[in-house]
Amino acid sequence: MKQNFIDIKDLTVAYESKPVLWDIDLEVPQGVLMAIIGPNGAGKSTLLKTMLNIIPKISGKILFNGQSYKQVYKKISYVPQRNSVDWNFPTTVLDVVLMGRYGHLGWFQRPGKKDKAIALDCLEKVSMTTLKDRQISELSGGQQQRIFLARALAQEGDIYLMDEPFQGVDIKTEKSIIEVLKSLQKQGKTLIVVHHDLDTVPVYFDHVTLINLQKIASGTIAENFNEENIKKTYADNKFQRKVTEVGL
């Protein structure tokens, strides 16, 4: 049995006194590739942002290998949703990836040769080296997504939190990204990915958490990705039809 690497206990989060996550308990073993699924507005992105201290919690505890976020933030890599990023900011592809190195630098210290070499290696892993001098605003949505994945890789974290990394990309890019994620998992990294396509959940992931304001179920795909849990999660939701589409 894998050791729990992330422990969330009694987590409640609210916007303007309205709960958006309620009494969440979640245990994530080390080295898993976990999907977070649920309908729109279920609190999936909120969960990630709360883990990252971007959104404050009303109550509860979040520990990473027994430590708080402030103690381990340098080891946590984050890929935000594309629509939350200002893609018109004037910066090159390489400079975006180098941002992943800032946690390894001291105050006012600029990235050195080692940092640049790591950034270029990360661009190579996502097949984007030839575009290193391009402005990030000039790239397609799929290319931008791969650049942000490269930035996360450059951070050399132990935990990767990703908010819909497959959003708006073509199938070729999607398969390329999942290959990188599976490679990270083989290295012992722990990955939590907000995902919306139920068809690919059992193909891409080995663990799943289903939420709709509260946790419905969490654990291995074999034990938790089933018709009963999907119905509970997507009750009274247009995605209910997905239950039959994925053959459950």
Coordinates of C-alpha atoms in Angstrom, one line a residue:
M1 CA 0.0 0.0 0.0
K2 CA 1.3 3.4 -1.0
Q3 CA 2.0 6.0 1.8
N4 CA -0.4 9.0 1.8
F5 CA 1.5 12.0 0.5
I6 CA -1.3 14.6 0.7
D7 CA -3.8 14.7 3.6
I8 CA -6.8 17.0 3.5
K9 CA -9.1 16.9 6.6
D10 CA -12.4 18.7 7.2
L11 CA -11.8 21.2 4.4
T12 CA -14.5 23.9 3.9
V13 CA -14.1 26.8 1.5
A14 CA -16.6 29.6 0.9
Y15 CA -17.1 32.6 -1.4
E16 CA -19.1 35.4 0.3
S17 CA -20.3 33.1 3.0
K18 CA -21.6 30.5 0.4
P19 CA -19.8 27.1 0.8
V20 CA -18.2 25.9 -2.5
L21 CA -16.4 23.0 -0.8
W22 CA -17.9 21.3 2.2
D23 CA -16.2 19.1 4.8
I24 CA -13.7 17.5 2.3
D25 CA -11.5 14.6 3.5
L26 CA -9.0 13.5 0.9
E27 CA -6.0 11.2 1.1
V28 CA -3.6 11.1 -1.9
P29 CA -0.9 8.3 -2.0
Q30 CA 2.5 9.2 -3.2
G31 CA 3.3 8.5 -6.8
V32 CA -0.3 8.4 -8.2
L33 CA -1.8 10.1 -11.3
M34 CA -5.2 11.3 -10.0
A35 CA -8.1 12.9 -11.9
I36 CA -10.4 15.3 -10.1
I37 CA -13.8 15.1 -11.8
G38 CA -17.2 16.6 -11.3
P39 CA -19.7 19.0 -13.0
N40 CA -19.1 22.7 -13.7
G41 CA -19.2 24.6 -10.4
A42 CA -18.4 21.5 -8.3
G43 CA -15.3 23.0 -6.7
K44 CA -12.6 21.3 -8.7
S45 CA -10.5 24.3 -9.4
T46 CA -11.2 25.7 -6.0
L47 CA -9.8 22.6 -4.4
L48 CA -6.5 23.1 -6.2
K49 CA -6.3 26.8 -5.5
T50 CA -7.0 26.2 -1.8
M51 CA -4.2 23.6 -1.7
L52 CA -1.9 26.3 -3.2
N53 CA -3.0 28.9 -0.6
I54 CA -4.4 31.0 -3.5
I55 CA -7.9 30.8 -1.9
P56 CA -8.3 30.8 1.9
K57 CA -10.1 28.1 3.6
I58 CA -12.8 28.5 6.3
S59 CA -11.7 25.4 8.2
G60 CA -9.7 22.2 7.8
K61 CA -6.1 21.1 7.3
I62 CA -4.0 20.5 4.2
L63 CA -0.7 18.7 4.7
F64 CA 1.9 17.6 2.1
N65 CA 4.0 14.7 3.6
G66 CA 3.1 16.0 7.0
Q67 CA 4.1 19.6 6.2
S68 CA 2.2 22.8 5.4
Y69 CA 2.2 24.5 2.0
K70 CA 4.5 27.2 3.2
Q71 CA 7.1 24.6 4.2
V72 CA 7.0 22.8 0.8
Y73 CA 5.8 25.3 -1.8
K74 CA 9.0 25.1 -3.7
K75 CA 8.3 21.4 -4.4
I76 CA 4.8 22.0 -5.7
S77 CA 4.3 22.8 -9.4
Y78 CA 1.1 24.3 -10.8
V79 CA -0.4 24.5 -14.2
P80 CA -3.4 26.9 -14.2
Q81 CA -6.3 27.0 -16.6
R82 CA -5.5 28.7 -19.9
N83 CA -8.3 31.2 -19.5
S84 CA -6.8 32.5 -16.3
V85 CA -3.6 33.6 -17.9
D86 CA -2.8 36.9 -19.6
W87 CA -1.3 35.5 -22.9
N88 CA -0.6 39.0 -24.2
F89 CA 2.0 39.7 -21.6
P90 CA 5.2 40.5 -23.6
T91 CA 7.6 37.6 -22.8
T92 CA 9.3 34.8 -24.7
V93 CA 8.7 31.1 -24.5
L94 CA 12.1 30.5 -22.8
D95 CA 11.5 33.3 -20.3
V96 CA 8.1 31.7 -19.3
V97 CA 9.8 28.4 -18.7
L98 CA 12.6 30.0 -16.7
M99 CA 9.9 31.3 -14.3
G100 CA 9.8 27.8 -13.0
R101 CA 13.3 28.2 -11.7
Y102 CA 12.6 31.3 -9.6
G103 CA 11.9 29.2 -6.5
H104 CA 15.5 27.9 -6.7
L105 CA 17.0 31.4 -6.8
G106 CA 17.8 33.9 -4.1
W107 CA 16.5 37.4 -3.9
F108 CA 17.5 39.5 -7.0
Q109 CA 19.4 36.5 -8.4
R110 CA 19.0 36.0 -12.1
P111 CA 18.8 32.5 -13.8
G112 CA 22.2 31.2 -14.7
K113 CA 23.6 28.7 -17.2
K114 CA 22.3 25.7 -15.2
D115 CA 18.8 27.2 -15.0
K116 CA 18.8 27.9 -18.7
A117 CA 20.0 24.3 -19.5
I118 CA 17.2 22.9 -17.3
A119 CA 14.6 25.2 -19.1
L120 CA 15.8 24.1 -22.5
D121 CA 15.6 20.4 -21.5
C122 CA 12.0 20.9 -20.3
L123 CA 11.2 22.5 -23.7
E124 CA 12.7 19.5 -25.4
K125 CA 10.5 17.2 -23.3
V126 CA 7.4 18.9 -24.6
S127 CA 8.8 19.3 -28.2
M128 CA 8.9 23.1 -28.1
T129 CA 12.6 23.9 -28.3
T130 CA 12.4 25.4 -31.8
L131 CA 9.9 28.1 -30.5
K132 CA 12.0 29.2 -27.5
D133 CA 12.5 32.7 -28.8
R134 CA 8.9 33.3 -29.9
Q135 CA 6.5 35.5 -28.0
I136 CA 4.1 33.5 -25.9
S137 CA 1.2 35.5 -27.4
E138 CA 2.1 34.2 -30.9
L139 CA 1.5 30.5 -30.0
S140 CA -1.6 28.4 -30.5
G141 CA -3.6 27.3 -27.5
G142 CA -2.0 23.8 -27.5
Q143 CA 1.5 25.2 -27.7
Q144 CA 0.8 27.6 -24.8
Q145 CA -0.4 24.7 -22.8
R146 CA 2.8 22.8 -23.4
I147 CA 4.9 25.8 -22.5
F148 CA 3.1 26.0 -19.1
L149 CA 3.7 22.3 -18.6
A150 CA 7.4 22.9 -19.4
R151 CA 7.5 25.7 -16.8
A152 CA 6.1 23.3 -14.2
L153 CA 8.7 20.7 -15.2
A154 CA 11.4 23.3 -14.7
Q155 CA 10.4 23.8 -11.1
E156 CA 11.5 20.1 -10.5
G157 CA 8.7 19.6 -8.0
D158 CA 7.5 16.4 -6.3
I159 CA 3.8 17.3 -6.6
Y160 CA 2.1 18.6 -9.7
L161 CA -1.3 20.3 -9.5
M162 CA -2.9 20.8 -13.0
D163 CA -6.1 22.6 -13.8
E164 CA -7.5 21.1 -17.0
P165 CA -4.2 20.8 -18.9
F166 CA -6.0 19.2 -21.9
Q167 CA -8.5 22.1 -22.3
G168 CA -8.6 23.4 -25.9
V169 CA -5.8 21.2 -27.3
D170 CA -6.0 18.7 -30.2
I171 CA -5.8 15.0 -29.6
K172 CA -2.1 14.8 -30.7
T173 CA -1.1 17.4 -28.1
E174 CA -3.3 15.7 -25.5
K175 CA -1.5 12.4 -26.0
S176 CA 1.8 14.2 -25.9
I177 CA 0.9 15.8 -22.5
I178 CA -0.3 12.6 -20.9
E179 CA 2.9 10.8 -22.0
V180 CA 4.9 13.5 -20.0
L181 CA 2.6 13.0 -17.0
K182 CA 3.0 9.3 -17.0
S183 CA 6.8 9.8 -17.3
L184 CA 6.7 12.0 -14.2
Q185 CA 4.6 9.3 -12.4
K186 CA 7.3 6.7 -13.2
Q187 CA 9.8 9.1 -11.5
G188 CA 7.7 8.9 -8.3
K189 CA 6.0 12.3 -8.7
T190 CA 2.5 12.8 -7.4
L191 CA 0.1 14.3 -9.9
I192 CA -3.4 15.7 -9.4
V193 CA -5.3 16.8 -12.5
V194 CA -8.6 18.5 -12.9
H195 CA -10.2 16.7 -15.8
H196 CA -13.6 16.9 -17.6
D197 CA -13.6 14.0 -20.2
L198 CA -15.0 10.9 -18.5
D199 CA -14.1 8.8 -21.5
T200 CA -10.4 9.1 -20.9
V201 CA -10.4 8.9 -17.1
P202 CA -9.8 5.1 -16.9
V203 CA -7.2 5.4 -19.8
Y204 CA -5.1 8.2 -18.4
F205 CA -5.3 7.9 -14.7
D206 CA -4.9 5.2 -12.0
H207 CA -6.7 7.2 -9.2
V208 CA -9.8 9.4 -9.2
T209 CA -11.6 11.8 -6.9
L210 CA -15.2 12.6 -7.7
I211 CA -16.5 15.8 -6.1
N212 CA -19.7 18.0 -6.3
L213 CA -19.2 20.5 -3.5
Q214 CA -18.6 17.4 -1.3
K215 CA -16.4 14.5 -1.9
I216 CA -18.4 11.7 -3.4
A217 CA -15.6 9.1 -3.7
S218 CA -11.8 8.8 -4.0
G219 CA -9.3 6.1 -4.6
T220 CA -8.3 3.7 -7.3
I221 CA -10.1 3.7 -10.7
A222 CA -11.1 0.1 -10.3
E223 CA -12.8 0.7 -7.0
N224 CA -14.3 4.2 -7.5
F225 CA -14.9 5.0 -11.1
N226 CA -18.3 3.3 -11.4
E227 CA -21.8 4.0 -12.4
E228 CA -23.1 4.6 -8.9
N229 CA -20.4 7.2 -8.0
I230 CA -20.8 9.0 -11.4
K231 CA -24.5 9.2 -10.9
K232 CA -24.1 10.7 -7.5
T233 CA -21.6 13.2 -8.8
Y234 CA -23.4 14.3 -11.9
A235 CA -27.0 14.0 -10.5
D236 CA -29.4 16.5 -12.2
N237 CA -26.6 17.5 -14.5
K238 CA -26.4 17.4 -18.3
F239 CA -23.3 15.2 -18.1
Q240 CA -25.3 12.4 -16.6
R241 CA -25.5 10.9 -20.1
K242 CA -21.7 10.3 -19.8
V243 CA -22.5 7.3 -17.6
T244 CA -23.7 5.3 -20.6
E245 CA -21.2 6.8 -23.1
V246 CA -18.2 5.5 -21.2
G247 CA -19.8 2.0 -21.0
L248 CA -20.3 1.8 -17.3

